[in-house]
Short mmCIF file of C-alpha atoms (C1' of nucleotides) in Angstrom, two decimals:
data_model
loop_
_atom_site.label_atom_id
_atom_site.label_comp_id
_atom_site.label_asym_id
_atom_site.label_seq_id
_atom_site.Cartn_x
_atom_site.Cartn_y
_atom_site.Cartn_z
CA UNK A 1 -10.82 -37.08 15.63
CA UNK A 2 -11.56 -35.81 19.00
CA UNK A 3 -11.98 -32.38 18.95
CA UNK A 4 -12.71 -32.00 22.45
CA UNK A 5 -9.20 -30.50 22.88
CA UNK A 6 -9.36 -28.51 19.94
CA UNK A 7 -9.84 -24.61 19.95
CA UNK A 8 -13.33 -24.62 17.16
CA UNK A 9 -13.79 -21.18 16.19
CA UNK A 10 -16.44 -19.51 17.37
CA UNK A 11 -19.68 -19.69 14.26
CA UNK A 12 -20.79 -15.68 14.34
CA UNK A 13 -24.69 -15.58 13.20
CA UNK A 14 -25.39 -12.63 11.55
CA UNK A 15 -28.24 -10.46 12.45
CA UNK A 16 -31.11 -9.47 10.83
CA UNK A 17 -31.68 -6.54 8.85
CA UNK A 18 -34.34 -4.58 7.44
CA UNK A 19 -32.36 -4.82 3.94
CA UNK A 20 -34.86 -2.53 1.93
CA UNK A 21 -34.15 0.09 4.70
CA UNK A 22 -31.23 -0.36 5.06
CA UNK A 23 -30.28 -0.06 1.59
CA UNK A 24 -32.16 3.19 1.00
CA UNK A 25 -31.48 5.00 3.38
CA UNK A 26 -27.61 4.64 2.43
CA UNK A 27 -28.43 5.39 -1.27
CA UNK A 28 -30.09 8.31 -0.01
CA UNK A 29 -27.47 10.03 2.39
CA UNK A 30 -24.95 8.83 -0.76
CA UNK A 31 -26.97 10.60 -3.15
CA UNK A 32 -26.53 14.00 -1.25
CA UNK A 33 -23.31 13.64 1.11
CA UNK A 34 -20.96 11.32 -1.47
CA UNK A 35 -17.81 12.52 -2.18
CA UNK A 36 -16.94 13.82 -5.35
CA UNK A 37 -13.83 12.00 -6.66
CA UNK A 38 -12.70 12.07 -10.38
CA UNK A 39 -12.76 8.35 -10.63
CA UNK A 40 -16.51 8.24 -10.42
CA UNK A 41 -16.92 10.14 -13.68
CA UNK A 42 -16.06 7.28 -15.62
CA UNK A 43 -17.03 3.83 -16.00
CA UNK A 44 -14.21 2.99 -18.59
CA UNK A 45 -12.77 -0.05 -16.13
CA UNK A 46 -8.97 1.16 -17.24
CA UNK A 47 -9.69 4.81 -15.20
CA UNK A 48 -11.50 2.74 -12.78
CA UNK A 49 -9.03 0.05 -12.25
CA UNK A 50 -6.10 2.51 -12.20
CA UNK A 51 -7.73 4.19 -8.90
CA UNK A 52 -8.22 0.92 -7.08
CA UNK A 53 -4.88 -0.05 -7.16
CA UNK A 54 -3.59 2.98 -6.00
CA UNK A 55 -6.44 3.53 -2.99
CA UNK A 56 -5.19 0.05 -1.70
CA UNK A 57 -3.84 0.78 1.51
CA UNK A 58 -3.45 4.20 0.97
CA UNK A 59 -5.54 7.10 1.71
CA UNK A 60 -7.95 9.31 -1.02
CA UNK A 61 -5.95 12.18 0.11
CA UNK A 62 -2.67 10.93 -1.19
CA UNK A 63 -3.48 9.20 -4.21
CA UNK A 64 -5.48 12.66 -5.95
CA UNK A 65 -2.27 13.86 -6.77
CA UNK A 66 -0.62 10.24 -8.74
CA UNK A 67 -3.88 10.00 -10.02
CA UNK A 68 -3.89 12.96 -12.29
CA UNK A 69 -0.26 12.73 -13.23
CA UNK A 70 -0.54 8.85 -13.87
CA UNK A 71 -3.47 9.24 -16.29
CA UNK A 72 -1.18 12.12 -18.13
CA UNK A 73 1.56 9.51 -18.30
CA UNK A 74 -0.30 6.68 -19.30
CA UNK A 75 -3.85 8.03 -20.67
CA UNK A 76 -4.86 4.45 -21.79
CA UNK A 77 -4.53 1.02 -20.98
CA UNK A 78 -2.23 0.17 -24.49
CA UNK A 79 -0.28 3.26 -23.32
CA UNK A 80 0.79 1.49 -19.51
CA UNK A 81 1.17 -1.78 -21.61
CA UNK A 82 3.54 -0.59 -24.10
CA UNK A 83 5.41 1.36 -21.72
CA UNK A 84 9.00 0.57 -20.01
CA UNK A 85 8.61 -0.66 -16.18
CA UNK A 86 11.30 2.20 -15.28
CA UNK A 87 9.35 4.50 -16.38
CA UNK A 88 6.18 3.34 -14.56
CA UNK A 89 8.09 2.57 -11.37
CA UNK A 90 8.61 6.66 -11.95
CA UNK A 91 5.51 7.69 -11.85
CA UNK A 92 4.51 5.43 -8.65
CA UNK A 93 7.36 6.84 -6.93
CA UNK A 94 6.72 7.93 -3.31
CA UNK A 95 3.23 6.17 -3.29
CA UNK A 96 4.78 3.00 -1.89
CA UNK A 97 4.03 -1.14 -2.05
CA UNK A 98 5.42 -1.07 -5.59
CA UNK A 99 4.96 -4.27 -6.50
CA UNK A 100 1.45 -2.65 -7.38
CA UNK A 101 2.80 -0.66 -10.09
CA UNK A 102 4.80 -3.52 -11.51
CA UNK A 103 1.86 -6.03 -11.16
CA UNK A 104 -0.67 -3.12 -12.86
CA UNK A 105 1.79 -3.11 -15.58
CA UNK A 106 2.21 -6.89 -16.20
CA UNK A 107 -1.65 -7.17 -15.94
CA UNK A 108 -1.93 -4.50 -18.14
CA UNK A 109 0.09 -6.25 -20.76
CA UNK A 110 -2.30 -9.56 -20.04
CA UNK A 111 -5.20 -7.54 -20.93
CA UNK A 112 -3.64 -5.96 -23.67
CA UNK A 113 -2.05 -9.35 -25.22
CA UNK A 114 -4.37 -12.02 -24.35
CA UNK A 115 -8.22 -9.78 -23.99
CA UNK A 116 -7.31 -7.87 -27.11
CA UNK A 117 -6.95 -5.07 -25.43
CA UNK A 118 -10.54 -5.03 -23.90
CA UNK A 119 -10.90 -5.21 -19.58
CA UNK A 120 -13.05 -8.78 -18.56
CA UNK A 121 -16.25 -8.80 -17.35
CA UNK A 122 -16.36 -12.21 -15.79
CA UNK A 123 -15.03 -12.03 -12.35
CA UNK A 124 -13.16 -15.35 -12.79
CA UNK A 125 -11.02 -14.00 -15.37
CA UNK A 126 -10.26 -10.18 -13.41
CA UNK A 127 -9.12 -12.46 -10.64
CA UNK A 128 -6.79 -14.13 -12.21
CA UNK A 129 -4.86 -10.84 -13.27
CA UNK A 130 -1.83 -9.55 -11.20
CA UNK A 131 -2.57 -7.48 -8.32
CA UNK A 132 -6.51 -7.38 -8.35
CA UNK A 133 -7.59 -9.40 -5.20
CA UNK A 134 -11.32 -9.90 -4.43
CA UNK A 135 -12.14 -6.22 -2.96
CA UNK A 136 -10.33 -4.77 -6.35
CA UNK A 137 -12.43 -7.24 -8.31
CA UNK A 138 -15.71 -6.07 -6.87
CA UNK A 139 -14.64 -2.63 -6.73
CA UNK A 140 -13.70 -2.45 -10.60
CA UNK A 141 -16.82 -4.49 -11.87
CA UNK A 142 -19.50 -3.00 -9.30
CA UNK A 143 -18.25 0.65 -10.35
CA UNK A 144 -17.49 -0.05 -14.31
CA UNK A 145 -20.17 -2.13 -15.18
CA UNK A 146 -22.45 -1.98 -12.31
CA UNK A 147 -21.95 -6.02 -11.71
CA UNK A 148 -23.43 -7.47 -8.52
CA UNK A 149 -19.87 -8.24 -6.53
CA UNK A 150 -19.46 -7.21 -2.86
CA UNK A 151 -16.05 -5.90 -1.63
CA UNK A 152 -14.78 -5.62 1.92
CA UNK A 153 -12.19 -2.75 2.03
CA UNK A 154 -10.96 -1.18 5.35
CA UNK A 155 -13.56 1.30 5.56
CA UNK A 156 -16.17 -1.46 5.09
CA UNK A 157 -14.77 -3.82 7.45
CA UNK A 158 -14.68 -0.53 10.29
CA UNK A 159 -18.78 -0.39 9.06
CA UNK A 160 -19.94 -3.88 8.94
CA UNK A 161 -17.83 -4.51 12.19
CA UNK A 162 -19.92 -1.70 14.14
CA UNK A 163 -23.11 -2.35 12.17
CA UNK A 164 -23.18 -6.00 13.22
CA UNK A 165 -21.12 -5.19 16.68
CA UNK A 166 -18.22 -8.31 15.22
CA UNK A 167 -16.96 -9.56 18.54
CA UNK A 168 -13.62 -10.15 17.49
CA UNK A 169 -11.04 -8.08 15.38
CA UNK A 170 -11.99 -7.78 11.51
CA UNK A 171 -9.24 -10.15 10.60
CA UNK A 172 -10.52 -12.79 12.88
CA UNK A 173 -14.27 -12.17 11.32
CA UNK A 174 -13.51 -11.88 7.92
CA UNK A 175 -15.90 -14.74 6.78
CA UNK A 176 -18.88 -13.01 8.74
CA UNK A 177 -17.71 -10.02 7.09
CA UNK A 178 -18.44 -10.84 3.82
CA UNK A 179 -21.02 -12.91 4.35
CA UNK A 180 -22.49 -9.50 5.30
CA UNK A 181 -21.49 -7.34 2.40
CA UNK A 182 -22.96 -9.72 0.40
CA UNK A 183 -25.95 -9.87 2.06
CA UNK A 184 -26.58 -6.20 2.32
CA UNK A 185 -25.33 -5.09 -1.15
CA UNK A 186 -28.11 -3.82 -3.02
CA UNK A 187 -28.39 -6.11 -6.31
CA UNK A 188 -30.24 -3.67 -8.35
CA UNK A 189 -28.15 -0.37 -7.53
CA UNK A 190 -24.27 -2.18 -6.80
CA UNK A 191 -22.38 0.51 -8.29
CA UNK A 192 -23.48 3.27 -6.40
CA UNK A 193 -24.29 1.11 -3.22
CA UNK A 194 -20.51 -0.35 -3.07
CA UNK A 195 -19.24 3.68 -3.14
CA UNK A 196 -21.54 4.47 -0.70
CA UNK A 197 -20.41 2.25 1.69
CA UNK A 198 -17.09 3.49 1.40
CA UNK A 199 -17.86 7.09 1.44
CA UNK A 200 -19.70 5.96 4.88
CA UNK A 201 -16.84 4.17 6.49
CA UNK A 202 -14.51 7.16 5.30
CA UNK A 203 -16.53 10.45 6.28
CA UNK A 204 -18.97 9.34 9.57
CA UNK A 205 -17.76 6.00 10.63
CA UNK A 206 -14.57 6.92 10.85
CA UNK A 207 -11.73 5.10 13.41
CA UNK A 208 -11.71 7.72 16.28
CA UNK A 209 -15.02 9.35 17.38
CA UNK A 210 -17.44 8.03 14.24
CA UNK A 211 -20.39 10.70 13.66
CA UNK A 212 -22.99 8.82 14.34
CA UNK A 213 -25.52 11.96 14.76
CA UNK A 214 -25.35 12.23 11.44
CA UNK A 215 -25.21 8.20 9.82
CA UNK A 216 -28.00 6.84 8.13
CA UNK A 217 -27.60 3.87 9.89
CA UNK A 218 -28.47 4.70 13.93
CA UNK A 219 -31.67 3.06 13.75
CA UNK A 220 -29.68 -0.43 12.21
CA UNK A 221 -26.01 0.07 13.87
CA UNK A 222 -26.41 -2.64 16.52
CA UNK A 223 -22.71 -1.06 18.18
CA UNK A 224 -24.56 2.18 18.43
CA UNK A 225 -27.34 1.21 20.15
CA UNK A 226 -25.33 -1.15 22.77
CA UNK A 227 -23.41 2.17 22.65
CA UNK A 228 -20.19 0.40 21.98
CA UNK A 229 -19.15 2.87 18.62
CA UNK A 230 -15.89 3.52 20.21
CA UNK A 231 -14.64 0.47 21.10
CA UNK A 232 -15.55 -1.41 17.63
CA UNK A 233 -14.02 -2.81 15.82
CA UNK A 234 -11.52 -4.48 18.30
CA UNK A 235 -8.31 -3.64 17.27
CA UNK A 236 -6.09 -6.35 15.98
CA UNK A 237 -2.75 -7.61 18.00
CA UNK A 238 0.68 -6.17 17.50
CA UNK A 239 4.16 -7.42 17.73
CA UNK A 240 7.06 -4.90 18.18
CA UNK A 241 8.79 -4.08 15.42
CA UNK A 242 12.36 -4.96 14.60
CA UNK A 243 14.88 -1.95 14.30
CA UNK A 244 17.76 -2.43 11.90
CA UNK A 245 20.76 -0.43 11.57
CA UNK A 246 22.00 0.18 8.11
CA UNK A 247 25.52 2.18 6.42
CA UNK A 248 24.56 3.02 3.32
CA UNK A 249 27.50 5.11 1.17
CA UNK A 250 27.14 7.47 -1.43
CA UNK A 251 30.41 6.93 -3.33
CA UNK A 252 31.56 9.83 -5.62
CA UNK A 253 34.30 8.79 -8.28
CA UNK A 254 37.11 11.00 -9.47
CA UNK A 255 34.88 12.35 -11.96
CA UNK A 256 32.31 13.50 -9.50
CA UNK A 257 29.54 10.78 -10.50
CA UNK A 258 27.78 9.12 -7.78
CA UNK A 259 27.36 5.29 -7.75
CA UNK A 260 23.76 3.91 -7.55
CA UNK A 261 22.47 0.28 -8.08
CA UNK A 262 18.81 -1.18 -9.06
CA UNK A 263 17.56 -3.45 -6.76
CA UNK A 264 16.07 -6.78 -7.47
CA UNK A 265 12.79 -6.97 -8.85
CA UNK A 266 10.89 -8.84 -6.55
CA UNK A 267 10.75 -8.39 -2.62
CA UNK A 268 11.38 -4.65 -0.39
CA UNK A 269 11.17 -2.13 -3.18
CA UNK A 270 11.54 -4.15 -6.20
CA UNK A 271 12.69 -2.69 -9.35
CA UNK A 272 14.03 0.91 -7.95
CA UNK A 273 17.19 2.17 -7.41
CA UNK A 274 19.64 3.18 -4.25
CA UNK A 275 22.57 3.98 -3.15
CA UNK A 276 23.96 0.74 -1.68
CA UNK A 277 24.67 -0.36 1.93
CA UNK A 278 23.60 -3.10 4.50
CA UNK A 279 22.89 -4.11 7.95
CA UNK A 280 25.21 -3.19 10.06
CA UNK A 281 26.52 -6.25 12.35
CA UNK A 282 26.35 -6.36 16.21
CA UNK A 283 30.18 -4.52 17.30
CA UNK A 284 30.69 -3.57 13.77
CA UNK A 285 31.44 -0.15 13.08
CA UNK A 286 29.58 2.08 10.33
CA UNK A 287 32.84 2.56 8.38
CA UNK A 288 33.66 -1.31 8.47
CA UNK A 289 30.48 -2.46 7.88
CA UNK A 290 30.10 0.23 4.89
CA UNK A 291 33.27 -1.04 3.45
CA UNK A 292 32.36 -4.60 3.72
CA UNK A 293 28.81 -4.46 2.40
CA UNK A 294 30.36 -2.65 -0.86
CA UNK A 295 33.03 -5.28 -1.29
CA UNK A 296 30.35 -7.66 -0.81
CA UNK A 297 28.07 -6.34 -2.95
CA UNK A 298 29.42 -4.53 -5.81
CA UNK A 299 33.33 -5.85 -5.18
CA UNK A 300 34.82 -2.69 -5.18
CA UNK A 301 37.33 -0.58 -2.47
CA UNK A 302 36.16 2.43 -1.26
CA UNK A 303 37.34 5.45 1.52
CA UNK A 304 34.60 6.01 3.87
CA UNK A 305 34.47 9.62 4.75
CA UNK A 306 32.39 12.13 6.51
CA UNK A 307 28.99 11.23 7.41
CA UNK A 308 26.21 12.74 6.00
CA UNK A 309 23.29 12.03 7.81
CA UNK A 310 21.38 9.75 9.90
CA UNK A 311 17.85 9.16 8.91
CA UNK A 312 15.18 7.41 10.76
CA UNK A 313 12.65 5.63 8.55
CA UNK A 314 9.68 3.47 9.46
CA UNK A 315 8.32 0.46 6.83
CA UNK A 316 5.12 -1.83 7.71
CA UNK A 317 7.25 -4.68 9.01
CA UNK A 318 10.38 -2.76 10.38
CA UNK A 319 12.27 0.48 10.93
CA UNK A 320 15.60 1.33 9.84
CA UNK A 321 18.03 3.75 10.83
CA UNK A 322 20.37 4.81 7.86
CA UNK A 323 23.98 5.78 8.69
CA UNK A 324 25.03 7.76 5.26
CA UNK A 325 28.25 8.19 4.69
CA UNK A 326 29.98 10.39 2.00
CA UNK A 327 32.45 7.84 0.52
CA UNK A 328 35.09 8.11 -2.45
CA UNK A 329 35.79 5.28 -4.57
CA UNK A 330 39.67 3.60 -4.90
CA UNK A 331 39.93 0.68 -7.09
CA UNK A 332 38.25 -2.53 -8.35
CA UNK A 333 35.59 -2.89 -10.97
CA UNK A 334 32.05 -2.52 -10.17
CA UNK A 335 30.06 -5.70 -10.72
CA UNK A 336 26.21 -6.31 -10.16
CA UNK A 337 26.70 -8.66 -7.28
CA UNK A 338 23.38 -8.66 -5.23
CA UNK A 339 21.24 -6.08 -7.32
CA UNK A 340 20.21 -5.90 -11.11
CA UNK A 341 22.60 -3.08 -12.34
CA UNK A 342 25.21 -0.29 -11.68
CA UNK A 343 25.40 3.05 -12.60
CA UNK A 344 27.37 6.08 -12.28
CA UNK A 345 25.38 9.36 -12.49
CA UNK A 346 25.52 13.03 -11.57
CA UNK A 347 23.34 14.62 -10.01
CA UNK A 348 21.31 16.68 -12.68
CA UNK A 349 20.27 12.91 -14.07
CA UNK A 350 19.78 11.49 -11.10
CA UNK A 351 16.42 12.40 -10.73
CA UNK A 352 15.19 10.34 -13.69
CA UNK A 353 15.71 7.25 -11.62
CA UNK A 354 13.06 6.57 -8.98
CA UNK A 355 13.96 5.78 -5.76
CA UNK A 356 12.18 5.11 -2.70
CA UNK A 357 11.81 7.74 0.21
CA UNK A 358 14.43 6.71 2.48
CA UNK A 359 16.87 7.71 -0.29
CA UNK A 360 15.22 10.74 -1.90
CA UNK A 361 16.04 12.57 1.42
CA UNK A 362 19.65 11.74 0.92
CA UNK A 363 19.32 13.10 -3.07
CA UNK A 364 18.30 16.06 -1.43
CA UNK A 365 21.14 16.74 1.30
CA UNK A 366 23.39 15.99 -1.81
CA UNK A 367 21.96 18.46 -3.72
CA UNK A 368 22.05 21.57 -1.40
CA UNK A 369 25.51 20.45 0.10
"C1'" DC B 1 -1.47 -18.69 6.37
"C1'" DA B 2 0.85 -15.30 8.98
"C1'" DG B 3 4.18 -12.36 7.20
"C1'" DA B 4 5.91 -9.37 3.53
"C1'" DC B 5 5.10 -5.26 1.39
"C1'" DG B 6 5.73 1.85 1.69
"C1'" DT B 7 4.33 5.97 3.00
"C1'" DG B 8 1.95 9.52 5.36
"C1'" DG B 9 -1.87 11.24 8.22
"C1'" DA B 10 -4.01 11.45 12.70
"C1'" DC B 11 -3.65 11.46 17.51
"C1'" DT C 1 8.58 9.52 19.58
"C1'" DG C 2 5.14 5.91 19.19
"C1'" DT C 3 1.01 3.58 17.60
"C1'" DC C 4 -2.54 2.70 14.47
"C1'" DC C 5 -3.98 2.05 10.04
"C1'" DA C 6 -5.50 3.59 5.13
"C1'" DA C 7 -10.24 1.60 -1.27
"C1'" DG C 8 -5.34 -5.26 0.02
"C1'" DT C 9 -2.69 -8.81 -2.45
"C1'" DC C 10 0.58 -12.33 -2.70
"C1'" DT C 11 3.12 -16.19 -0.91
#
DNA sequence: CAGACGTGGAC
DNA sequence: TGTCCAAGTCT
């Protein structure tokens, strides 16, 4: 094959470090400038595990709150196994990417059915459970049972990109990346070198204007001394993002119960409910396309009425804008068409089911209407 | 293997 | 209002 014509990505050496320094003086600032998070005053892996899935993609800040009220819900691993996926889609509510909620809970059962209840050690077998990728993996063992595995999280990859000065965005780099965390992880003190790390991508070498008067790692930080801290790591490229317009109805029934549906487990939101609606077609009206998606959907007629709101919302991939409508339901029975299930509810019970963000704020208009 | 997958904080 | 991105994984 001639690859004269072929683009050969680019081999990145990595430097060389003064590991024993390195590592030390890392341990060091850890041991007095660490965070204190509840997570690291336990190494059973359930407590442990139960914080990683959460933190992924989603800020320390955020997650304290789920945290507490998660491990009142579910204090053990048997406890999340044993318990309905409703109820654990509940308690995730608002935190978002739920198919990490549904995978902790299958995995939980896995553990539960097929380990006997007891969290693996070998990192073969916690990588074959639902929703625990290689970071998660690392993170869980390192912190649990103070194992030897590297992870590369965002706040690493921000690190390890300035430490080694990564020419090209983290995602293009990710094999040097690692390469690196492996290299530099301390094998004798991984549990408290992995949180470290962390802790040092997430309170000085932060995104915009890192601390660097104050990192452990000046003397080492090859993007510090080339003074190029501010412009590492490259960001990655973006694509606009597509905006869809949806009519979404809240229908009330002659008995003043609001109709709701359960979306499809897998995919956007898998597994919670809403109140239905769909994309609204180019030169289609809100009302017609309101009344359509219903008929389509659930294969009832309904009167759309006044509208309630408009609400902008903004997912990773896309924003919406939601046209709500107040509608009142005619004739036809209801029938699961394109989601798992029906239901008519009132508004005291409504809050039982969760639902994702978008449509809280319309539970709310409802409710002080 | 890029794209799918939520939400909120920071600027 | 817009952009970036946070303790990533799955397909």
């Amino acid at each position: 094959m001639n690859d004269k014509n072929k683009l050969v990505a680019k081999e990145i050496t990595l430097p060389v470090f003064n590991l024993a320094d390195l590592r030390q003086s890392l341990l060091t600032w850890y041991q007095q400038q660490g965070r204190q998070l509840p997570w690291r005053n336990t190494r059973d892996p359930y407590l442990i595990w139960v914080s990683e899935i959460m933190l992924q993609q989603t800020q320390v800040k955020t997650v304290l709150p789920y945290y507490q009220r998660w491990l009142d819900t579910f204090p053990t691993l048997e406890s999340l196994a044993k318990a309905e996926l409703q109820g654990v889609l509940k308690a995730w509510e608002g935190l978002g990417y739920y198919s990490r909620a549904r995978n902790l809970h299958k995995a939980a059962q896995i553990v539960l059915n097929e380990y006997n209840g007891v969290f693996p050690q070998q990192l073969s077998d916690v990588l074959t459970l639902p929703g625990i990728g290689r970071t998660t993996a690392g993170g869980i063992l390192s912190a649990a049972f103070n194992q030897s595995v590297s992870i590369l999280d965002g706040n690493v990859k921000r690190v390890l990109s300035r430490l080694m000065a990564l020419p090209v965005p983290p995602k293009k780099g990710l094999k040097s990346l690692w390469q690196l965390s492996d290299l530099i992880l301390d094998p004798e003190n991984p549990r408290d070198f992995n949180q470290a790390l962390m802790d040092l991508g997430a309170e000085i070498c932060v995104k915009t204007k890192p601390r660097c008067l104050l990192c452990p790692w000046t003397s080492h930080c090859l993007a510090y001394q080339q003074g190029q801290q501010n412009q590492l790591p490259m960001t990655e490229t973006t694509k606009p993002l597509p905006h869809k317009k949806i009519g979404v109805a809240v229908i009330y029934n002659d008995a003043g119960l609001i109709l709701i549906d359960r979306r499809p487990n897998k995919g956007l939101l898998g597994g919670l409910w809403e109140f239905p609606g769909g994309k609204i077609e180019p030169d289609e009206t809100v009302e017609d396309c309101i009344k359509r998606e219903i008929k389509e959907e659930i294969d009832i007629e309904i009167e759309v009425g006044e509208n309630l709101v408009n609400l902008d919302h903004a997912y990773t991939h896309f924003k919406v804008t939601l046209y709500v409508h107040i509608c009142r339901y005619l004739t036809g029975e209801p029938k699961p068409i394109e989601c798992e299930e029906i239901r008519w509810v009132s508004l005291e019970e409504i809050d039982q089911f969760p639902f994702p963000k978008a449509n809280t704020k319309i539970i709310e208009m409802l409710k002080n209407r």
